[in-house]
Amino acid sequence: MGRPGDPVVSVGGLFSYTGRENADDAVGAGVEGSLAWYGQRSFAWIGAVAQAQLVADRPVHERLALGFQGGFGPVGAELSMYTEGAGRSNARTYGAQIVPFIAIPVAYAGFRLALPFDGGVGATRPSYGTEYGLVIGLKFPINPRAFGHSLH
């Protein structure tokens, strides 16, 4: 059983279904890793998160995100920077995303709102535009002292 203040390193699978402003809806699958620290006498926690997905679009391409997360018990939020590779009709897109989520010991579900930094200014194709959708995943701690903490 972990102690308050012990870091929790978790890895697992990530699935998303999102609508995009300037493109078709997209399905993504990949991996997510996180590092979280829990307060000494509370359920509050903070951490970092990294995601890598393949997006089933034309052509299949990557979506990467890196950021911070925090929460209280099973309720939290992630704030990340992301990039999504170019598709047939869209330019590579960079932006920020926020994902409020709820987690139970090995699973979580959240709502992704991704906002691109620009509308593809100077690009020959538009960015993907605003993105919104469902994100779900399964994550497991890889450090043995972490068992007993929330795993997101």
PDB file of C-alpha atoms in Angstrom:
ATOM      1  CA  MET A   1       0.000   0.000   0.000  1.00  0.00           C
ATOM      2  CA  GLY A   2       1.397   3.393  -0.955  1.00  0.00           C
ATOM      3  CA  ARG A   3       1.913   6.216   1.480  1.00  0.00           C
ATOM      4  CA  PRO A   4       0.730   9.804   0.968  1.00  0.00           C
ATOM      5  CA  GLY A   5       3.458  11.620  -0.937  1.00  0.00           C
ATOM      6  CA  ASP A   6       4.617   8.512  -2.834  1.00  0.00           C
ATOM      7  CA  PRO A   7       4.612   9.103  -6.600  1.00  0.00           C
ATOM      8  CA  VAL A   8       2.206   6.941  -8.600  1.00  0.00           C
ATOM      9  CA  VAL A   9       3.423   5.981 -12.093  1.00  0.00           C
ATOM     10  CA  SER A  10       0.606   4.559 -14.243  1.00  0.00           C
ATOM     11  CA  VAL A  11       0.419   3.374 -17.859  1.00  0.00           C
ATOM     12  CA  GLY A  12      -2.362   1.972 -19.977  1.00  0.00           C
ATOM     13  CA  GLY A  13      -4.606   2.151 -22.998  1.00  0.00           C
ATOM     14  CA  LEU A  14      -6.504   5.184 -24.262  1.00  0.00           C
ATOM     15  CA  PHE A  15      -9.520   5.343 -26.616  1.00  0.00           C
ATOM     16  CA  SER A  16     -11.264   8.445 -27.948  1.00  0.00           C
ATOM     17  CA  TYR A  17     -14.194   9.359 -30.142  1.00  0.00           C
ATOM     18  CA  THR A  18     -14.232  13.023 -31.114  1.00  0.00           C
ATOM     19  CA  GLY A  19     -16.055  15.446 -33.337  1.00  0.00           C
ATOM     20  CA  ARG A  20     -13.936  18.057 -35.106  1.00  0.00           C
ATOM     21  CA  GLU A  21     -14.970  21.401 -36.516  1.00  0.00           C
ATOM     22  CA  ASN A  22     -13.191  21.202 -39.906  1.00  0.00           C
ATOM     23  CA  ALA A  23     -13.018  17.424 -40.334  1.00  0.00           C
ATOM     24  CA  ASP A  24     -14.965  14.202 -39.971  1.00  0.00           C
ATOM     25  CA  ASP A  25     -15.473  12.619 -36.554  1.00  0.00           C
ATOM     26  CA  ALA A  26     -12.457  10.566 -35.539  1.00  0.00           C
ATOM     27  CA  VAL A  27     -11.664   7.458 -33.510  1.00  0.00           C
ATOM     28  CA  GLY A  28      -8.285   7.209 -31.800  1.00  0.00           C
ATOM     29  CA  ALA A  29      -6.492   4.477 -29.865  1.00  0.00           C
ATOM     30  CA  GLY A  30      -3.167   4.542 -28.090  1.00  0.00           C
ATOM     31  CA  VAL A  31      -1.376   4.731 -24.761  1.00  0.00           C
ATOM     32  CA  GLU A  32      -1.252   7.112 -21.827  1.00  0.00           C
ATOM     33  CA  GLY A  33       1.236   7.438 -19.020  1.00  0.00           C
ATOM     34  CA  SER A  34       1.011   9.576 -15.910  1.00  0.00           C
ATOM     35  CA  LEU A  35       2.940  10.495 -12.803  1.00  0.00           C
ATOM     36  CA  ALA A  36       0.956  11.742  -9.798  1.00  0.00           C
ATOM     37  CA  TRP A  37       1.656  12.795  -6.221  1.00  0.00           C
ATOM     38  CA  TYR A  38      -0.950  12.649  -3.454  1.00  0.00           C
ATOM     39  CA  GLY A  39      -1.161  15.074  -0.527  1.00  0.00           C
ATOM     40  CA  GLN A  40       0.063  14.020   2.901  1.00  0.00           C
ATOM     41  CA  ARG A  41      -3.368  14.234   4.587  1.00  0.00           C
ATOM     42  CA  SER A  42      -5.837  14.659   1.757  1.00  0.00           C
ATOM     43  CA  PHE A  43      -7.204  13.126  -1.393  1.00  0.00           C
ATOM     44  CA  ALA A  44      -5.815  16.020  -3.466  1.00  0.00           C
ATOM     45  CA  TRP A  45      -3.215  15.150  -6.099  1.00  0.00           C
ATOM     46  CA  ILE A  46      -1.190  16.740  -8.913  1.00  0.00           C
ATOM     47  CA  GLY A  47       0.833  15.264 -11.739  1.00  0.00           C
ATOM     48  CA  ALA A  48       1.898  15.075 -15.358  1.00  0.00           C
ATOM     49  CA  VAL A  49       0.412  13.156 -18.285  1.00  0.00           C
ATOM     50  CA  ALA A  50       1.599  12.044 -21.747  1.00  0.00           C
ATOM     51  CA  GLN A  51      -0.536  10.534 -24.510  1.00  0.00           C
ATOM     52  CA  ALA A  52       0.186   8.980 -27.919  1.00  0.00           C
ATOM     53  CA  GLN A  53      -2.646   7.877 -30.201  1.00  0.00           C
ATOM     54  CA  LEU A  54      -3.183   6.747 -33.760  1.00  0.00           C
ATOM     55  CA  VAL A  55      -6.224   8.448 -35.289  1.00  0.00           C
ATOM     56  CA  ALA A  56      -8.268   6.418 -37.790  1.00  0.00           C
ATOM     57  CA  ASP A  57      -8.602   9.098 -40.427  1.00  0.00           C
ATOM     58  CA  ARG A  58      -7.463   9.444 -44.030  1.00  0.00           C
ATOM     59  CA  PRO A  59      -4.539   8.757 -43.748  1.00  0.00           C
ATOM     60  CA  VAL A  60      -4.082   7.237 -40.300  1.00  0.00           C
ATOM     61  CA  HIS A  61      -1.914   9.678 -38.322  1.00  0.00           C
ATOM     62  CA  GLU A  62      -0.626  10.456 -34.834  1.00  0.00           C
ATOM     63  CA  ARG A  63      -2.069  12.615 -32.056  1.00  0.00           C
ATOM     64  CA  LEU A  64       0.316  13.465 -29.208  1.00  0.00           C
ATOM     65  CA  ALA A  65      -0.319  15.367 -25.962  1.00  0.00           C
ATOM     66  CA  LEU A  66       1.770  16.395 -22.953  1.00  0.00           C
ATOM     67  CA  GLY A  67       0.577  18.309 -19.914  1.00  0.00           C
ATOM     68  CA  PHE A  68      -0.447  18.551 -16.288  1.00  0.00           C
ATOM     69  CA  GLN A  69      -3.327  17.062 -14.323  1.00  0.00           C
ATOM     70  CA  GLY A  70      -4.725  17.332 -10.850  1.00  0.00           C
ATOM     71  CA  GLY A  71      -7.764  16.559  -8.816  1.00  0.00           C
ATOM     72  CA  PHE A  72      -9.402  15.535  -5.627  1.00  0.00           C
ATOM     73  CA  GLY A  73     -10.019  11.819  -5.213  1.00  0.00           C
ATOM     74  CA  PRO A  74     -11.562  10.352  -8.371  1.00  0.00           C
ATOM     75  CA  VAL A  75     -12.462  13.735  -9.948  1.00  0.00           C
ATOM     76  CA  GLY A  76      -9.811  15.591 -11.894  1.00  0.00           C
ATOM     77  CA  ALA A  77      -8.836  17.585 -14.943  1.00  0.00           C
ATOM     78  CA  GLU A  78      -5.997  17.539 -17.430  1.00  0.00           C
ATOM     79  CA  LEU A  79      -4.570  20.585 -19.231  1.00  0.00           C
ATOM     80  CA  SER A  80      -2.278  19.635 -22.118  1.00  0.00           C
ATOM     81  CA  MET A  81      -0.656  20.865 -25.285  1.00  0.00           C
ATOM     82  CA  TYR A  82      -1.339  18.638 -28.300  1.00  0.00           C
ATOM     83  CA  THR A  83      -0.443  18.126 -31.915  1.00  0.00           C
ATOM     84  CA  GLU A  84      -2.319  16.107 -34.509  1.00  0.00           C
ATOM     85  CA  GLY A  85      -0.677  14.992 -37.750  1.00  0.00           C
ATOM     86  CA  ALA A  86      -1.888  16.139 -41.142  1.00  0.00           C
ATOM     87  CA  GLY A  87      -4.719  14.335 -42.865  1.00  0.00           C
ATOM     88  CA  ARG A  88      -5.808  14.339 -46.490  1.00  0.00           C
ATOM     89  CA  SER A  89      -7.875  17.510 -46.041  1.00  0.00           C
ATOM     90  CA  ASN A  90      -6.331  19.075 -42.914  1.00  0.00           C
ATOM     91  CA  ALA A  91      -2.984  20.586 -41.914  1.00  0.00           C
ATOM     92  CA  ARG A  92      -0.975  19.510 -38.859  1.00  0.00           C
ATOM     93  CA  THR A  93      -2.726  21.132 -35.916  1.00  0.00           C
ATOM     94  CA  TYR A  94      -1.269  22.407 -32.617  1.00  0.00           C
ATOM     95  CA  GLY A  95      -3.347  23.470 -29.658  1.00  0.00           C
ATOM     96  CA  ALA A  96      -4.367  23.118 -26.027  1.00  0.00           C
ATOM     97  CA  GLN A  97      -6.853  20.652 -24.569  1.00  0.00           C
ATOM     98  CA  ILE A  98      -8.715  20.386 -21.303  1.00  0.00           C
ATOM     99  CA  VAL A  99     -10.159  17.068 -20.165  1.00  0.00           C
ATOM    100  CA  PRO A 100     -12.303  16.917 -17.014  1.00  0.00           C
ATOM    101  CA  PHE A 101     -12.590  13.264 -15.961  1.00  0.00           C
ATOM    102  CA  ILE A 102     -13.762  10.833 -13.318  1.00  0.00           C
ATOM    103  CA  ALA A 103     -11.703   7.763 -12.399  1.00  0.00           C
ATOM    104  CA  ILE A 104     -12.286   4.526 -10.561  1.00  0.00           C
ATOM    105  CA  PRO A 105      -9.346   2.310  -9.585  1.00  0.00           C
ATOM    106  CA  VAL A 106      -8.352   1.109 -13.069  1.00  0.00           C
ATOM    107  CA  ALA A 107     -10.620   3.011 -15.467  1.00  0.00           C
ATOM    108  CA  TYR A 108     -11.441   6.595 -16.292  1.00  0.00           C
ATOM    109  CA  ALA A 109     -13.746   8.561 -18.581  1.00  0.00           C
ATOM    110  CA  GLY A 110     -13.526  12.197 -19.571  1.00  0.00           C
ATOM    111  CA  PHE A 111     -14.719  14.881 -21.952  1.00  0.00           C
ATOM    112  CA  ARG A 112     -12.035  16.318 -24.270  1.00  0.00           C
ATOM    113  CA  LEU A 113     -12.276  19.904 -25.478  1.00  0.00           C
ATOM    114  CA  ALA A 114      -9.340  20.759 -27.753  1.00  0.00           C
ATOM    115  CA  LEU A 115      -8.768  24.263 -29.074  1.00  0.00           C
ATOM    116  CA  PRO A 116      -6.294  24.811 -31.931  1.00  0.00           C
ATOM    117  CA  PHE A 117      -3.872  27.746 -31.698  1.00  0.00           C
ATOM    118  CA  ASP A 118      -4.744  28.970 -35.195  1.00  0.00           C
ATOM    119  CA  GLY A 119      -6.988  28.125 -38.109  1.00  0.00           C
ATOM    120  CA  GLY A 120      -4.178  26.849 -40.317  1.00  0.00           C
ATOM    121  CA  VAL A 121      -2.898  30.364 -41.087  1.00  0.00           C
ATOM    122  CA  GLY A 122      -0.368  30.115 -43.915  1.00  0.00           C
ATOM    123  CA  ALA A 123      -1.201  26.453 -44.496  1.00  0.00           C
ATOM    124  CA  THR A 124      -2.650  25.183 -47.753  1.00  0.00           C
ATOM    125  CA  ARG A 125      -5.246  23.185 -45.797  1.00  0.00           C
ATOM    126  CA  PRO A 126      -7.282  24.146 -42.680  1.00  0.00           C
ATOM    127  CA  SER A 127      -6.519  22.882 -39.169  1.00  0.00           C
ATOM    128  CA  TYR A 128      -8.817  20.266 -37.654  1.00  0.00           C
ATOM    129  CA  GLY A 129     -10.532  23.017 -35.683  1.00  0.00           C
ATOM    130  CA  THR A 130     -12.188  22.715 -32.285  1.00  0.00           C
ATOM    131  CA  GLU A 131     -12.463  19.128 -31.092  1.00  0.00           C
ATOM    132  CA  TYR A 132     -14.865  17.689 -28.530  1.00  0.00           C
ATOM    133  CA  GLY A 133     -15.546  14.144 -27.475  1.00  0.00           C
ATOM    134  CA  LEU A 134     -15.287  11.174 -25.169  1.00  0.00           C
ATOM    135  CA  VAL A 135     -12.000   9.784 -23.847  1.00  0.00           C
ATOM    136  CA  ILE A 136     -11.853   6.506 -21.910  1.00  0.00           C
ATOM    137  CA  GLY A 137      -8.975   4.409 -20.683  1.00  0.00           C
ATOM    138  CA  LEU A 138      -7.584   1.712 -18.453  1.00  0.00           C
ATOM    139  CA  LYS A 139      -4.402   2.445 -16.484  1.00  0.00           C
ATOM    140  CA  PHE A 140      -2.404   0.417 -14.011  1.00  0.00           C
ATOM    141  CA  PRO A 141       0.336   1.517 -11.594  1.00  0.00           C
ATOM    142  CA  ILE A 142       3.769   0.182 -12.476  1.00  0.00           C
ATOM    143  CA  ASN A 143       5.413   1.022  -9.146  1.00  0.00           C
ATOM    144  CA  PRO A 144       4.408  -1.505  -6.435  1.00  0.00           C
ATOM    145  CA  ARG A 145       4.114   1.051  -3.582  1.00  0.00           C
ATOM    146  CA  ALA A 146       1.365   2.853  -5.498  1.00  0.00           C
ATOM    147  CA  PHE A 147      -1.302   0.169  -5.088  1.00  0.00           C
ATOM    148  CA  GLY A 148      -4.178   1.500  -3.030  1.00  0.00           C
ATOM    149  CA  HIS A 149      -4.201   4.989  -4.597  1.00  0.00           C
ATOM    150  CA  SER A 150      -6.518   6.198  -7.322  1.00  0.00           C
ATOM    151  CA  LEU A 151      -4.744   5.223 -10.527  1.00  0.00           C
ATOM    152  CA  HIS A 152      -5.294   8.230 -12.749  1.00  0.00           C
TER     153      HIS A 152
END
